[in-house]
Coordinates of C-alpha atoms in Angstrom, one line a residue:
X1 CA 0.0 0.0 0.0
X2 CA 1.3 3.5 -1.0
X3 CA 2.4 6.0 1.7
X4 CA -0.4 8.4 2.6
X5 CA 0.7 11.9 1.2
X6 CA 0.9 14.8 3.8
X7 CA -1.6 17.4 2.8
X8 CA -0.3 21.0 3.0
X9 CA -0.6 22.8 5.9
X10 CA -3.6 25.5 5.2
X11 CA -3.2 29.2 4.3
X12 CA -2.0 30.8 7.0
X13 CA -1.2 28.3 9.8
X14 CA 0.2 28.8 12.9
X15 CA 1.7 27.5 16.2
X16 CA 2.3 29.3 19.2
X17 CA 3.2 28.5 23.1
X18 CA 0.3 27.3 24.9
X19 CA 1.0 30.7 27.4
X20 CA 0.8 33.1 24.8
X21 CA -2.9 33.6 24.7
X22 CA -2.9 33.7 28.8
X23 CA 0.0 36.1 28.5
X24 CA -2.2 38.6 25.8
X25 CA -5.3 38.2 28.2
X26 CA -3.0 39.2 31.5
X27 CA -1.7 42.3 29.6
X28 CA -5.2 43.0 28.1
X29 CA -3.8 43.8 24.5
X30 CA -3.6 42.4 21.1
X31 CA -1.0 42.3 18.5
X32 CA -0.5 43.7 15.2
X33 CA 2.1 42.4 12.5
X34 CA 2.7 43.7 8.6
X35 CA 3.8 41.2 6.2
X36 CA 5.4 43.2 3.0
X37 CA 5.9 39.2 1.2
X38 CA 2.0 38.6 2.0
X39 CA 0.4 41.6 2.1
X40 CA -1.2 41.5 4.8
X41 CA -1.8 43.7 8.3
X42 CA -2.4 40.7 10.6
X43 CA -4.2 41.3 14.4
X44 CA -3.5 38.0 16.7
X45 CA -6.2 38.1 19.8
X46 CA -6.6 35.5 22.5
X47 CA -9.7 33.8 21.9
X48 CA -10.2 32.6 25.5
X49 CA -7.5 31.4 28.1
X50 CA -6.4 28.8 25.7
X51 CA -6.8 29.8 22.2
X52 CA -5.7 32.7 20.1
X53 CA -8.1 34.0 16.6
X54 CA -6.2 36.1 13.7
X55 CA -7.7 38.7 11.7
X56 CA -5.5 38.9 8.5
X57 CA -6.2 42.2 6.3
X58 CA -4.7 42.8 2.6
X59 CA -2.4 46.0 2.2
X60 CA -0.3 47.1 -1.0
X61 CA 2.9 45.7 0.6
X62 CA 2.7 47.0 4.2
X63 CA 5.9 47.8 6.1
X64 CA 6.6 50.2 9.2
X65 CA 3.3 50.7 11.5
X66 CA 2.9 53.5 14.2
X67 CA 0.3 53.5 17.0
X68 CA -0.5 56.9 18.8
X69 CA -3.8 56.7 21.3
X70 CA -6.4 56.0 18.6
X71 CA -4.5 56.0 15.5
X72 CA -2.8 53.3 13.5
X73 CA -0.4 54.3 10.5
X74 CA 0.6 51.8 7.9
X75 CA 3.0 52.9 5.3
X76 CA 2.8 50.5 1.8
X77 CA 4.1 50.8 -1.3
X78 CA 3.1 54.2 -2.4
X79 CA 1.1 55.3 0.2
X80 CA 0.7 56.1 4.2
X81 CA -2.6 55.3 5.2
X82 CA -3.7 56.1 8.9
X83 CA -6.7 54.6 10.3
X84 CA -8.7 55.5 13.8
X85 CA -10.3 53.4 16.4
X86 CA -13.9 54.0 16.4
X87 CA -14.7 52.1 19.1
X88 CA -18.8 52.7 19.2
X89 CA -19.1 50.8 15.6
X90 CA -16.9 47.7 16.7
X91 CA -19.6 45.9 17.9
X92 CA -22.2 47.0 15.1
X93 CA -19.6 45.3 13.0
X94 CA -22.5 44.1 10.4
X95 CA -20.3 40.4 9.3
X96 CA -19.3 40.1 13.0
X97 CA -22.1 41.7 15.6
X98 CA -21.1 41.6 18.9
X99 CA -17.3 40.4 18.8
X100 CA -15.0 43.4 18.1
X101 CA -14.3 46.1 21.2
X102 CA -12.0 48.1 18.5
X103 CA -12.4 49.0 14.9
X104 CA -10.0 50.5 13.0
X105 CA -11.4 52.6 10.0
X106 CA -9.2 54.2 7.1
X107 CA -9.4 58.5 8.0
X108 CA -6.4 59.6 5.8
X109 CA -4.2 58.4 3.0
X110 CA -1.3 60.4 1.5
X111 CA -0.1 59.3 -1.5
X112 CA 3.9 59.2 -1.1
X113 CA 4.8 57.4 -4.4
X114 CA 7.8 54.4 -4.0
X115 CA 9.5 56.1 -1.3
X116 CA 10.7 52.4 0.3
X117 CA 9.3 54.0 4.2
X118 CA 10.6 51.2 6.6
X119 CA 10.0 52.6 10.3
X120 CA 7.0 55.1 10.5
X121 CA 6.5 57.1 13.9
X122 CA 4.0 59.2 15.2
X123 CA 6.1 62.3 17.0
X124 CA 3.5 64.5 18.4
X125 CA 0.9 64.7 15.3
X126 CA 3.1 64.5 12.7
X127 CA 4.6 61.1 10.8
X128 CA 8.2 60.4 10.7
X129 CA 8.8 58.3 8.4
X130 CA 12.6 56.3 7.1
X131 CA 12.6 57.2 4.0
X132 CA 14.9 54.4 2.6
X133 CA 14.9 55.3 -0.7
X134 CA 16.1 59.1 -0.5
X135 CA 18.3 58.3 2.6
X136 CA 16.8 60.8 5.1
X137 CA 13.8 61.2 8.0
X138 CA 11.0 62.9 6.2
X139 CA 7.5 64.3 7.8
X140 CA 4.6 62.8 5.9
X141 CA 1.9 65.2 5.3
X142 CA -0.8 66.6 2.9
X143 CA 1.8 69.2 0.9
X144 CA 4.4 66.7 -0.9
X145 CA 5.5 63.3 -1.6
X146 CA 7.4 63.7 2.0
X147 CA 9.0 66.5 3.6
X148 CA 12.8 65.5 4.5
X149 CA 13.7 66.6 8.0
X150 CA 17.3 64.6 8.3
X151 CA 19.9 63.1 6.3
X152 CA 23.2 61.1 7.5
X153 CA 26.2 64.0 7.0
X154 CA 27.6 61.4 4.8
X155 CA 24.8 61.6 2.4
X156 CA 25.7 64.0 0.1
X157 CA 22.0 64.8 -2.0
X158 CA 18.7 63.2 -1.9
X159 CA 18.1 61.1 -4.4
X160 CA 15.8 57.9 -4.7
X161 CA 19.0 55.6 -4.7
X162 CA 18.6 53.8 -1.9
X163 CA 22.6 55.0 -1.3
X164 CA 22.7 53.1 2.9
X165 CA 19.4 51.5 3.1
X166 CA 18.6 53.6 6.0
X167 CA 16.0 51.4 7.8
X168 CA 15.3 52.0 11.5
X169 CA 14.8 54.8 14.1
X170 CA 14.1 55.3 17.9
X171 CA 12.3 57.6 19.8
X172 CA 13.3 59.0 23.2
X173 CA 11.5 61.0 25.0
X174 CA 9.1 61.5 22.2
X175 CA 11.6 62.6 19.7
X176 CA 13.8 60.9 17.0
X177 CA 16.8 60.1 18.6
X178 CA 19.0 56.7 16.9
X179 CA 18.8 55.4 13.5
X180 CA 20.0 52.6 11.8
X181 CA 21.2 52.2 8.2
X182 CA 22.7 48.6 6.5
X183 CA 25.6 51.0 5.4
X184 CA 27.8 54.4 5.5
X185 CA 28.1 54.9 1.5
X186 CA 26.8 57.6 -0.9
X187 CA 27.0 56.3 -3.9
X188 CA 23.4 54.4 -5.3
X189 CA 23.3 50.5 -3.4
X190 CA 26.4 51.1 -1.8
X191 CA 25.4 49.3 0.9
X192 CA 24.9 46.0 -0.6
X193 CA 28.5 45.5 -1.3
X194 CA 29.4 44.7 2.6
X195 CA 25.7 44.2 3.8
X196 CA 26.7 41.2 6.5
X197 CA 29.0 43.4 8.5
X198 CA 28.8 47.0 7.1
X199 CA 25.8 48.1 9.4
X200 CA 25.6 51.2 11.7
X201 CA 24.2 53.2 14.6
X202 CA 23.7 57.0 14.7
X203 CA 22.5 59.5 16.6
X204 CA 20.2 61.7 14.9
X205 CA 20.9 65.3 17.2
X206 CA 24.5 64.7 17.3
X207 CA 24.7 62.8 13.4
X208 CA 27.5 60.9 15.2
X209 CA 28.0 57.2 14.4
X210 CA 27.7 55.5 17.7
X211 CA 28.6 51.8 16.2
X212 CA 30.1 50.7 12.9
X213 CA 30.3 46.7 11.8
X214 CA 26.5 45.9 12.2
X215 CA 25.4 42.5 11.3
X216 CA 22.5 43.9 9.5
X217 CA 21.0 46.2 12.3
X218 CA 17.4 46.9 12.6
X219 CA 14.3 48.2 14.6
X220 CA 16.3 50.2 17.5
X221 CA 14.3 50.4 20.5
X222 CA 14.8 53.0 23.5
X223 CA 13.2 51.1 26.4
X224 CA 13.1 52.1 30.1
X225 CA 16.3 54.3 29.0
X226 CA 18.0 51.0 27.5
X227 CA 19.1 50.8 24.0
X228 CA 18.0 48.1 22.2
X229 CA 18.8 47.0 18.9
X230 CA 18.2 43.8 16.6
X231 CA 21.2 42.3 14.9
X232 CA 19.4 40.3 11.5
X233 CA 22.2 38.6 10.1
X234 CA 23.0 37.0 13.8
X235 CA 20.0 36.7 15.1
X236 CA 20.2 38.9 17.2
X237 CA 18.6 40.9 20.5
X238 CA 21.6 43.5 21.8
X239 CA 21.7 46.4 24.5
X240 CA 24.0 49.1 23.2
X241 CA 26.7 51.2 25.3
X242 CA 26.7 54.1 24.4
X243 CA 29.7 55.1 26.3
X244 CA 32.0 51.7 25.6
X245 CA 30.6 52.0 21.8
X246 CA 30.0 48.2 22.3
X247 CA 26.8 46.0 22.4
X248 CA 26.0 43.3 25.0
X249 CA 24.0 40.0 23.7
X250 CA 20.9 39.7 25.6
X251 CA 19.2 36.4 23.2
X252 CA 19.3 34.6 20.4
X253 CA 16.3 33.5 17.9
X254 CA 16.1 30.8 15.7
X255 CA 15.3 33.6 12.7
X256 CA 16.0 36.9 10.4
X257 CA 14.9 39.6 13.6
X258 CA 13.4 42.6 12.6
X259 CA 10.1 44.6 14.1
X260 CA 9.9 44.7 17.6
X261 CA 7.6 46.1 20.1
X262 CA 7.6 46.7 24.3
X263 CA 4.4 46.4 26.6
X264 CA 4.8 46.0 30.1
X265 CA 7.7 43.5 30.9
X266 CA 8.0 41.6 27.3
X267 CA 9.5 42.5 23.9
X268 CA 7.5 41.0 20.9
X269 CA 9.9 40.4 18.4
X270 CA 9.5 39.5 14.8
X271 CA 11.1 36.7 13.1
X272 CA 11.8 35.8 9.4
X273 CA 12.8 32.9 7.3
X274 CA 15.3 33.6 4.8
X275 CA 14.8 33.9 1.2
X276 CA 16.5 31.3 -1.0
X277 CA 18.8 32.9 -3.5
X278 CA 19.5 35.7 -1.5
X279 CA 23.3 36.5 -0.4
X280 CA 21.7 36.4 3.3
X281 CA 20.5 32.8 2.9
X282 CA 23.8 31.7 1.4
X283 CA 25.8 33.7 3.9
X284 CA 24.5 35.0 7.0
X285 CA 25.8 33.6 10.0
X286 CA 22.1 32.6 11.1
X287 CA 21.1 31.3 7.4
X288 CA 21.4 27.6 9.0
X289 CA 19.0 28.3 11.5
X290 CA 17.1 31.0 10.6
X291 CA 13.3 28.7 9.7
X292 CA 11.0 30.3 11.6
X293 CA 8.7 33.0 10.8
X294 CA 6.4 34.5 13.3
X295 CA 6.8 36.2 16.8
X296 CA 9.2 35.4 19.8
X297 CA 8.4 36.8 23.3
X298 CA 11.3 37.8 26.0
X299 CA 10.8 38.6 29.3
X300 CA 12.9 42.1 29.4
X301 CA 13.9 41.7 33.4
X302 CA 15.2 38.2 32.8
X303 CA 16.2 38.1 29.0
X304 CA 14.8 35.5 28.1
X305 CA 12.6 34.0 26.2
X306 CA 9.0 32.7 27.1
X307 CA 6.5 32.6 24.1
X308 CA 6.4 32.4 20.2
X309 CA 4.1 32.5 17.7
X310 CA 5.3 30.3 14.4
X311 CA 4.0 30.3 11.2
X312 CA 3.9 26.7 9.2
X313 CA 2.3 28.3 5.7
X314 CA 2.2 31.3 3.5
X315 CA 4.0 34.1 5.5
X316 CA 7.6 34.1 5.4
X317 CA 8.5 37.3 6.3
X318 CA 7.5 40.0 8.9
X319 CA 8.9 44.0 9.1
X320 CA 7.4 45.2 11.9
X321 CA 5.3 44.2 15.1
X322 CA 3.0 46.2 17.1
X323 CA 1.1 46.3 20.4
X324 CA -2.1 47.1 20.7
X325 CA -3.1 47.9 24.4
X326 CA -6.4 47.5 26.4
X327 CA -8.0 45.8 23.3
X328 CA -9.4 42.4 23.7
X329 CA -10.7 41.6 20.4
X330 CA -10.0 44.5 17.3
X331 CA -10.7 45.0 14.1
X332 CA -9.3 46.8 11.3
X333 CA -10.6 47.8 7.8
X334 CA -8.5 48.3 4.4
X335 CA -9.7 50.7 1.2
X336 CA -10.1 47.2 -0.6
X337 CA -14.1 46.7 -0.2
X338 CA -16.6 49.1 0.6
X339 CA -17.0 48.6 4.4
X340 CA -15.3 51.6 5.7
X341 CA -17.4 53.6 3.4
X342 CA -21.0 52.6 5.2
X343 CA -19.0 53.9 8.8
X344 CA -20.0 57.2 9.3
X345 CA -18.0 58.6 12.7
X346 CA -18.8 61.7 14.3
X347 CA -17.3 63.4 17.3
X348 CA -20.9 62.5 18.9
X349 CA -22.0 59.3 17.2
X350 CA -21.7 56.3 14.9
X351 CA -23.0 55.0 12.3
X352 CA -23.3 51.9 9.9
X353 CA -25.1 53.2 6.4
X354 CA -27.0 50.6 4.8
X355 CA -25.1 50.4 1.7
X356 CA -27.4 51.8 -1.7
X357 CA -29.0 49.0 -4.3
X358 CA -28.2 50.3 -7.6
X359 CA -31.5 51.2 -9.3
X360 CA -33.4 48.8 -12.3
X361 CA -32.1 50.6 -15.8
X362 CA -35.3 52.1 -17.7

């Protein structure tokens, strides 16, 4: 008799620790992940005690994500799209009554064209966005494409040449304060010519390179006055001295690390598989081991890790990973259907319109 055939696993599968939806229910929050390789804005809530429900939504390549009180940011290919929690219509939700306690509804979209934005940040009501492409920090707004606020001083003029694959920024104390870049070169992809060790760290006030010899950094972090950083190609999770100029391993993942995210005590950390082909795969120190895609959990105090999330089928890659506090059960809406044109929010009420039956031709 033949041997039975495994089936493949179905779109979207997933494994995770048996505390993690205990852990989301203890912190009261949800999370939020962006998937550029499936194009997808994914929430993960805890179902109950032992369970945890995913709410997958399709975005033009989504990248960096910034959360400020009620607002939710995505930045995609060619566009930044904010949304805002109107809370009153979640559980008028018309395909889901009575399950969501947050619903986040497109309010704004500013068309940036292929700008590359990796990290996006809320800094009082304005979004700062990486702007890979040009090489500088530029404010997102209504007037232009973007508005560059701050370049590297090695970057001689903004062009769209992607010249150090600038890719992550920190705020402290509410204000851009490290960046990260894959390179220190000027000239159009220079960075991809020493991409496994040619990574830095700056400070933005000062524009003074604080570490050289990166292993790929990403997603810097300022948390409780610690600087945190991922390291991709190693996989990675380091606190930076300042002072020494040196970086102290906290853990190690079994993945590409990129996107991460504090609440309370924990870091949620994203993880990525490595693209065959790709000089990483071939070469990166963590190209053996890096086969998981999905979300690792560390206990900040301790260091180490205590949860993960792991994806079996479809996504492969993650860029960034969000928190989204006090919310149970959210939901969040794209521009792709019609849905978040029948949600009519005022600063009084809500509403759900009825959507309009188009009329018999005479």
């Amino acid at each position: 008799m033949p041997d039975s055939i495994a089936k493949p696993a179905a779109p979207f599968s997933y494994t995770y620790s048996a505390n993690l939806p205990e852990l989301l229910l203890r912190l009261k929050c949800s999370l939020v992940i962006s998937t550029y390789q499936s194009g997808k804005v994914i929430i993960f809530s805890a179902k109950d005690a032992n369970s945890l429900v995913q709410l997958p939504r399709t975005f033009d390549k989504p990248m960096g994500m910034a959360l400020s009180g009620h607002r939710l940011a995505i930045a995609n290919r060619q566009e930044v799209i904010v949304t805002a929690n109107a809370s009153g219509l979640a559980p008028h939700y018309p395909d889901k009554p009575h399950t969501y306690d947050a619903l986040y509804i497109p309010r704004a979209t500013y068309y940036t064209g292929e700008v590359d934005i990796h990290d996006l940040k809320w800094v009082g009501d304005k979004l700062l966005a990486v702007n890979t492409a040009f090489s500088c920090l530029s404010v997102i707004d209504e007037d232009y494409s973007f508005r560059p606020v701050w370049k590297p001083p090695f970057i001689s003029a903004l062009k769209p040449e992607d010249r150090c694959h600038l890719n992550g920024l920190a705020l402290a104390n509410g204000k851009p304060a490290y960046v990260t870049a894959l390179g220190s070169g000027d000239s159009p992809q220079s960075w991809r010519t020493d991409m496994l060790k040619g990574g830095i760290l700056m400070g933005v006030d000062s524009s003074e390179l604080i570490l050289d010899r990166l292993p790929v950094p990403h997603s810097p972090r300022v948390v409780n006055g610690r600087l945190l950083l991922l390291l991709s190609a190693t996989g990675e999770l380091v606190e930076v001295d300042k002072a020494k100029g040196s970086y102290e391993v906290i853990t190690r993942f079994r993945g590409f690390v990129r996107g991460m995210e504090q609440f309370g005590d924990y870091l949620f950390i994203g993880l990525s598989r490595l693209r065959p082909g790709s000089t990483l795969f071939t070469e990166a120190p963590i190209a053996k081991s890096a086969n998981h895609c999905g979300i690792a959990i560390v206990h900040l105090p301790t260091g180490k890790q205590v949860a993960e999330l792991v994806y079996t089928a479809t996504v492969e890659e993650l860029y960034d990973v969000g928190v989204l506090p006090g919310q149970l059960r959210p939901n969040i809406l794209n521009t792709n259907k019609n849905y978040h044109t029948l949600a009519v929010v005022t600063p009084q009420e809500v509403f759900w319109r009825q959507p309009e039956t188009p009329a018999n031709p005479s």
